[in-house]
mmCIF file of C-alpha atoms in Angstrom:
data_model
loop_
_atom_site.group_PDB
_atom_site.id
_atom_site.type_symbol
_atom_site.label_atom_id
_atom_site.label_comp_id
_atom_site.label_asym_id
_atom_site.label_seq_id
_atom_site.Cartn_x
_atom_site.Cartn_y
_atom_site.Cartn_z
ATOM 1 C CA UNK A 1 39.461 -69.925 79.674
ATOM 2 C CA UNK A 2 36.965 -70.855 76.929
ATOM 3 C CA UNK A 3 34.291 -68.337 77.835
ATOM 4 C CA UNK A 4 31.336 -67.690 75.577
ATOM 5 C CA UNK A 5 28.884 -64.864 76.173
ATOM 6 C CA UNK A 6 25.433 -64.179 74.799
ATOM 7 C CA UNK A 7 23.438 -61.006 74.628
ATOM 8 C CA UNK A 8 20.727 -60.384 75.558
ATOM 9 C CA UNK A 9 20.059 -62.965 78.251
ATOM 10 C CA UNK A 10 16.319 -62.393 78.040
ATOM 11 C CA UNK A 11 14.206 -60.645 75.459
ATOM 12 C CA UNK A 12 10.496 -60.106 75.024
ATOM 13 C CA UNK A 13 9.202 -59.019 71.650
ATOM 14 C CA UNK A 14 5.896 -58.637 69.893
ATOM 15 C CA UNK A 15 4.717 -61.020 67.233
ATOM 16 C CA UNK A 16 5.914 -59.994 63.778
ATOM 17 C CA UNK A 17 9.060 -58.213 64.920
ATOM 18 C CA UNK A 18 12.665 -59.377 64.542
ATOM 19 C CA UNK A 19 15.148 -60.108 67.300
ATOM 20 C CA UNK A 20 18.927 -60.354 67.105
ATOM 21 C CA UNK A 21 20.955 -62.478 69.519
ATOM 22 C CA UNK A 22 24.730 -62.112 69.762
ATOM 23 C CA UNK A 23 27.202 -64.838 70.639
ATOM 24 C CA UNK A 24 30.813 -63.971 71.428
ATOM 25 C CA UNK A 25 33.843 -66.063 72.280
ATOM 26 C CA UNK A 26 35.721 -63.926 74.793
ATOM 27 C CA UNK A 27 39.107 -65.563 75.136
ATOM 28 C CA UNK A 28 39.595 -67.684 72.056
ATOM 29 C CA UNK A 29 39.021 -67.595 68.334
ATOM 30 C CA UNK A 30 36.034 -69.702 67.393
ATOM 31 C CA UNK A 31 36.454 -71.357 64.040
ATOM 32 C CA UNK A 32 33.003 -72.832 64.331
ATOM 33 C CA UNK A 33 29.914 -71.653 66.156
ATOM 34 C CA UNK A 34 26.692 -73.529 66.716
ATOM 35 C CA UNK A 35 23.159 -72.453 67.505
ATOM 36 C CA UNK A 36 20.866 -74.656 69.541
ATOM 37 C CA UNK A 37 17.310 -74.434 70.704
ATOM 38 C CA UNK A 38 16.023 -75.912 73.946
ATOM 39 C CA UNK A 39 12.428 -76.265 75.085
ATOM 40 C CA UNK A 40 11.605 -76.695 78.796
ATOM 41 C CA UNK A 41 12.600 -80.075 80.173
ATOM 42 C CA UNK A 42 13.929 -81.075 76.782
ATOM 43 C CA UNK A 43 17.348 -81.512 75.323
ATOM 44 C CA UNK A 44 19.282 -79.254 73.016
ATOM 45 C CA UNK A 45 18.505 -79.423 69.319
ATOM 46 C CA UNK A 46 21.072 -78.159 66.861
ATOM 47 C CA UNK A 47 19.669 -75.519 64.540
ATOM 48 C CA UNK A 48 22.687 -74.546 62.476
ATOM 49 C CA UNK A 49 26.462 -74.545 62.252
ATOM 50 C CA UNK A 50 28.454 -71.586 61.075
ATOM 51 C CA UNK A 51 32.062 -70.999 60.135
ATOM 52 C CA UNK A 52 33.602 -67.541 60.007
ATOM 53 C CA UNK A 53 33.061 -65.930 56.635
ATOM 54 C CA UNK A 54 30.905 -68.760 55.292
ATOM 55 C CA UNK A 55 27.205 -69.365 54.972
ATOM 56 C CA UNK A 56 25.653 -71.278 57.822
ATOM 57 C CA UNK A 57 24.629 -74.895 57.450
ATOM 58 C CA UNK A 58 21.100 -75.445 58.704
ATOM 59 C CA UNK A 59 19.684 -78.647 60.109
ATOM 60 C CA UNK A 60 16.749 -80.276 58.415
ATOM 61 C CA UNK A 61 13.492 -78.580 59.304
ATOM 62 C CA UNK A 62 15.059 -75.265 60.311
ATOM 63 C CA UNK A 63 13.899 -72.354 58.150
ATOM 64 C CA UNK A 64 16.981 -70.500 57.001
ATOM 65 C CA UNK A 65 14.955 -67.430 55.994
ATOM 66 C CA UNK A 66 13.475 -67.213 59.450
ATOM 67 C CA UNK A 67 16.620 -67.852 61.468
ATOM 68 C CA UNK A 68 19.360 -65.746 59.904
ATOM 69 C CA UNK A 69 22.872 -66.518 61.053
ATOM 70 C CA UNK A 70 25.895 -64.352 60.443
ATOM 71 C CA UNK A 71 29.372 -65.398 61.569
ATOM 72 C CA UNK A 72 31.103 -62.083 60.945
ATOM 73 C CA UNK A 73 34.371 -62.750 62.731
ATOM 74 C CA UNK A 74 36.228 -65.404 64.678
ATOM 75 C CA UNK A 75 34.669 -64.102 67.895
ATOM 76 C CA UNK A 76 31.139 -63.119 66.900
ATOM 77 C CA UNK A 77 28.101 -64.880 65.516
ATOM 78 C CA UNK A 78 24.567 -63.523 65.443
ATOM 79 C CA UNK A 79 21.190 -65.195 65.181
ATOM 80 C CA UNK A 80 18.284 -63.087 63.961
ATOM 81 C CA UNK A 81 14.793 -64.433 64.419
ATOM 82 C CA UNK A 82 12.743 -62.715 61.745
ATOM 83 C CA UNK A 83 8.990 -62.111 61.964
ATOM 84 C CA UNK A 84 8.872 -63.856 65.306
ATOM 85 C CA UNK A 85 5.766 -65.725 66.405
ATOM 86 C CA UNK A 86 4.782 -67.121 69.808
ATOM 87 C CA UNK A 87 5.887 -70.610 68.747
ATOM 88 C CA UNK A 88 9.426 -69.242 68.377
ATOM 89 C CA UNK A 89 9.516 -68.625 72.124
ATOM 90 C CA UNK A 90 12.328 -70.784 73.447
ATOM 91 C CA UNK A 91 15.793 -70.858 75.010
ATOM 92 C CA UNK A 92 18.445 -70.231 72.372
ATOM 93 C CA UNK A 93 22.001 -71.275 73.176
ATOM 94 C CA UNK A 94 25.146 -70.824 71.145
ATOM 95 C CA UNK A 95 28.379 -72.729 71.434
ATOM 96 C CA UNK A 96 31.824 -72.317 69.983
ATOM 97 C CA UNK A 97 34.806 -74.491 69.238
ATOM 98 C CA UNK A 98 38.283 -73.842 67.909
ATOM 99 C CA UNK A 99 39.830 -75.690 65.041
ATOM 100 C CA UNK A 100 36.425 -77.304 64.542
ATOM 101 C CA UNK A 101 36.946 -79.637 67.518
ATOM 102 C CA UNK A 102 33.241 -80.365 67.808
ATOM 103 C CA UNK A 103 33.699 -82.662 70.779
ATOM 104 C CA UNK A 104 34.943 -79.695 72.769
ATOM 105 C CA UNK A 105 32.210 -77.122 72.441
ATOM 106 C CA UNK A 106 31.839 -74.311 74.947
ATOM 107 C CA UNK A 107 28.380 -72.970 75.488
ATOM 108 C CA UNK A 108 27.059 -69.524 76.159
ATOM 109 C CA UNK A 109 24.611 -68.839 78.989
ATOM 110 C CA UNK A 110 21.623 -68.825 76.657
ATOM 111 C CA UNK A 111 18.984 -66.304 75.616
ATOM 112 C CA UNK A 112 15.391 -66.694 76.636
ATOM 113 C CA UNK A 113 13.083 -65.382 73.918
ATOM 114 C CA UNK A 114 9.434 -64.707 74.646
ATOM 115 C CA UNK A 115 7.202 -63.629 71.776
ATOM 116 C CA UNK A 116 3.891 -62.115 72.764
ATOM 117 C CA UNK B 1 14.118 -95.337 68.476
ATOM 118 C CA UNK B 2 16.001 -92.275 69.673
ATOM 119 C CA UNK B 3 19.707 -92.179 68.931
ATOM 120 C CA UNK B 4 20.480 -91.453 72.581
ATOM 121 C CA UNK B 5 18.369 -92.481 75.549
ATOM 122 C CA UNK B 6 18.769 -90.912 78.975
ATOM 123 C CA UNK B 7 16.502 -91.274 81.979
ATOM 124 C CA UNK B 8 15.221 -87.764 82.767
ATOM 125 C CA UNK B 9 14.846 -88.509 86.480
ATOM 126 C CA UNK B 10 14.503 -86.616 88.721
ATOM 127 C CA UNK B 11 17.141 -88.326 90.816
ATOM 128 C CA UNK B 12 17.441 -87.337 94.463
ATOM 129 C CA UNK B 13 20.358 -88.438 96.647
ATOM 130 C CA UNK B 14 21.746 -87.449 100.053
ATOM 131 C CA UNK B 15 24.924 -85.443 100.277
ATOM 132 C CA UNK B 16 28.009 -87.638 100.097
ATOM 133 C CA UNK B 17 26.364 -90.355 98.012
ATOM 134 C CA UNK B 18 27.872 -91.808 94.864
ATOM 135 C CA UNK B 19 25.766 -90.845 91.866
ATOM 136 C CA UNK B 20 25.552 -92.892 88.701
ATOM 137 C CA UNK B 21 24.179 -91.304 85.537
ATOM 138 C CA UNK B 22 23.792 -93.265 82.327
ATOM 139 C CA UNK B 23 23.002 -93.072 78.646
ATOM 140 C CA UNK B 24 22.484 -95.716 76.019
ATOM 141 C CA UNK B 25 22.840 -95.211 72.314
ATOM 142 C CA UNK B 26 22.087 -97.058 69.131
ATOM 143 C CA UNK B 27 24.579 -95.785 66.555
ATOM 144 C CA UNK B 28 27.898 -97.595 66.703
ATOM 145 C CA UNK B 29 29.511 -94.762 64.721
ATOM 146 C CA UNK B 30 29.692 -92.505 67.785
ATOM 147 C CA UNK B 31 33.331 -91.978 68.735
ATOM 148 C CA UNK B 32 33.335 -89.081 71.196
ATOM 149 C CA UNK B 33 31.316 -89.114 74.392
ATOM 150 C CA UNK B 34 30.742 -85.982 76.427
ATOM 151 C CA UNK B 35 29.072 -85.071 79.684
ATOM 152 C CA UNK B 36 27.659 -81.609 80.276
ATOM 153 C CA UNK B 37 26.237 -80.067 83.424
ATOM 154 C CA UNK B 38 23.457 -77.518 83.061
ATOM 155 C CA UNK B 39 22.166 -75.385 85.890
ATOM 156 C CA UNK B 40 18.653 -74.014 85.624
ATOM 157 C CA UNK B 41 18.316 -71.289 82.982
ATOM 158 C CA UNK B 42 22.022 -71.503 82.090
ATOM 159 C CA UNK B 43 23.994 -72.913 79.208
ATOM 160 C CA UNK B 44 25.600 -76.372 79.463
ATOM 161 C CA UNK B 45 29.096 -76.639 80.921
ATOM 162 C CA UNK B 46 31.448 -79.252 79.509
ATOM 163 C CA UNK B 47 32.557 -81.601 82.302
ATOM 164 C CA UNK B 48 34.623 -84.073 80.337
ATOM 165 C CA UNK B 49 34.874 -85.948 77.096
ATOM 166 C CA UNK B 50 36.128 -89.421 76.253
ATOM 167 C CA UNK B 51 37.299 -90.806 72.972
ATOM 168 C CA UNK B 52 36.325 -94.424 72.292
ATOM 169 C CA UNK B 53 36.008 -96.930 75.143
ATOM 170 C CA UNK B 54 37.489 -96.721 78.592
ATOM 171 C CA UNK B 55 37.471 -94.631 81.729
ATOM 172 C CA UNK B 56 38.423 -91.051 82.404
ATOM 173 C CA UNK B 57 38.686 -89.460 85.805
ATOM 174 C CA UNK B 58 38.654 -85.801 86.804
ATOM 175 C CA UNK B 59 38.437 -85.095 90.490
ATOM 176 C CA UNK B 60 35.165 -86.458 91.820
ATOM 177 C CA UNK B 61 33.915 -87.287 88.320
ATOM 178 C CA UNK B 62 34.543 -90.489 86.388
ATOM 179 C CA UNK B 63 33.275 -91.130 82.882
ATOM 180 C CA UNK B 64 33.000 -94.650 81.504
ATOM 181 C CA UNK B 65 32.342 -95.751 77.970
ATOM 182 C CA UNK B 66 31.454 -99.308 76.979
ATOM 183 C CA UNK B 67 31.142 -99.316 73.214
ATOM 184 C CA UNK B 68 30.349 -103.034 73.082
ATOM 185 C CA UNK B 69 27.197 -102.406 75.102
ATOM 186 C CA UNK B 70 26.615 -98.894 73.709
ATOM 187 C CA UNK B 71 26.446 -97.639 77.262
ATOM 188 C CA UNK B 72 28.078 -94.615 78.877
ATOM 189 C CA UNK B 73 28.157 -93.560 82.506
ATOM 190 C CA UNK B 74 29.130 -90.639 84.671
ATOM 191 C CA UNK B 75 29.919 -91.272 88.322
ATOM 192 C CA UNK B 76 30.037 -88.502 90.892
ATOM 193 C CA UNK B 77 31.752 -89.350 94.173
ATOM 194 C CA UNK B 78 31.054 -87.546 97.428
ATOM 195 C CA UNK B 79 28.179 -85.646 95.857
ATOM 196 C CA UNK B 80 27.548 -82.101 97.041
ATOM 197 C CA UNK B 81 24.435 -79.900 96.982
ATOM 198 C CA UNK B 82 26.269 -77.757 94.407
ATOM 199 C CA UNK B 83 26.178 -80.764 92.063
ATOM 200 C CA UNK B 84 22.400 -80.353 91.812
ATOM 201 C CA UNK B 85 21.798 -79.710 88.127
ATOM 202 C CA UNK B 86 20.750 -81.429 84.936
ATOM 203 C CA UNK B 87 23.402 -83.683 83.421
ATOM 204 C CA UNK B 88 23.372 -84.246 79.688
ATOM 205 C CA UNK B 89 25.290 -86.813 77.772
ATOM 206 C CA UNK B 90 26.292 -85.855 74.242
ATOM 207 C CA UNK B 91 27.712 -88.053 71.533
ATOM 208 C CA UNK B 92 29.565 -87.220 68.366
ATOM 209 C CA UNK B 93 29.999 -89.235 65.212
ATOM 210 C CA UNK B 94 31.751 -88.362 62.020
ATOM 211 C CA UNK B 95 34.884 -87.002 63.574
ATOM 212 C CA UNK B 96 35.414 -83.291 63.385
ATOM 213 C CA UNK B 97 32.657 -82.750 60.849
ATOM 214 C CA UNK B 98 29.859 -84.264 62.873
ATOM 215 C CA UNK B 99 27.269 -82.810 65.206
ATOM 216 C CA UNK B 100 26.548 -83.396 68.867
ATOM 217 C CA UNK B 101 23.550 -85.563 69.677
ATOM 218 C CA UNK B 102 22.311 -84.849 73.177
ATOM 219 C CA UNK B 103 20.447 -87.039 75.587
ATOM 220 C CA UNK B 104 17.375 -85.628 77.265
ATOM 221 C CA UNK B 105 19.298 -84.902 80.462
ATOM 222 C CA UNK B 106 18.942 -86.279 83.988
ATOM 223 C CA UNK B 107 17.852 -83.873 86.697
ATOM 224 C CA UNK B 108 19.900 -84.487 89.847
ATOM 225 C CA UNK B 109 19.158 -83.137 93.300
ATOM 226 C CA UNK B 110 21.662 -83.616 96.132
ATOM 227 C CA UNK B 111 20.055 -83.043 99.503
ATOM 228 C CA UNK B 112 22.165 -81.681 102.393
#
């Protein structure tokens, strides 16, 4: 149980274009979903937290107009990187928890974004 | 000072060895302590979590929390090559409304 999927697993896009990443909880209803970013050999950094039907809460320093998050249902959250630039290239990982039990987050497999 | 410190390694051990992985932290408000395993180019997998101080065992894995020393450990007994991965500690303060703070991760390699 507690499976989270992400799509796509790898995407290459040109600078200036937008990319959408989907995060789905497959076998449970995710009250809360989280989006993280991870650079090589570095730890995960929380970008934003979203609850179904509510606006996402962004961490300090994360541009909300650049990283658009939509938590449309209890099983789906999307992250759209708008006007992507090479410095946005990174590993993006989502996680999900039920009943907002943040100590029990289940992570997706991640999406590797490369902006050329 | 970082909130969570974790030696990035790499740590290399022979198969069958007991592995000890550790994190130290500075904020006494942390209440939940998690260990995640992350294989290369994959998302982290929750191994176990502990609330407050004490030990927790799950198969070959034992997690220890010493809040007085602000020190947490993960022990792996009878290590296997399949245990080769990066292990991240993660701490949570503020109860259900808080956010996970991750350590840098320790890269472990178990040699057959």
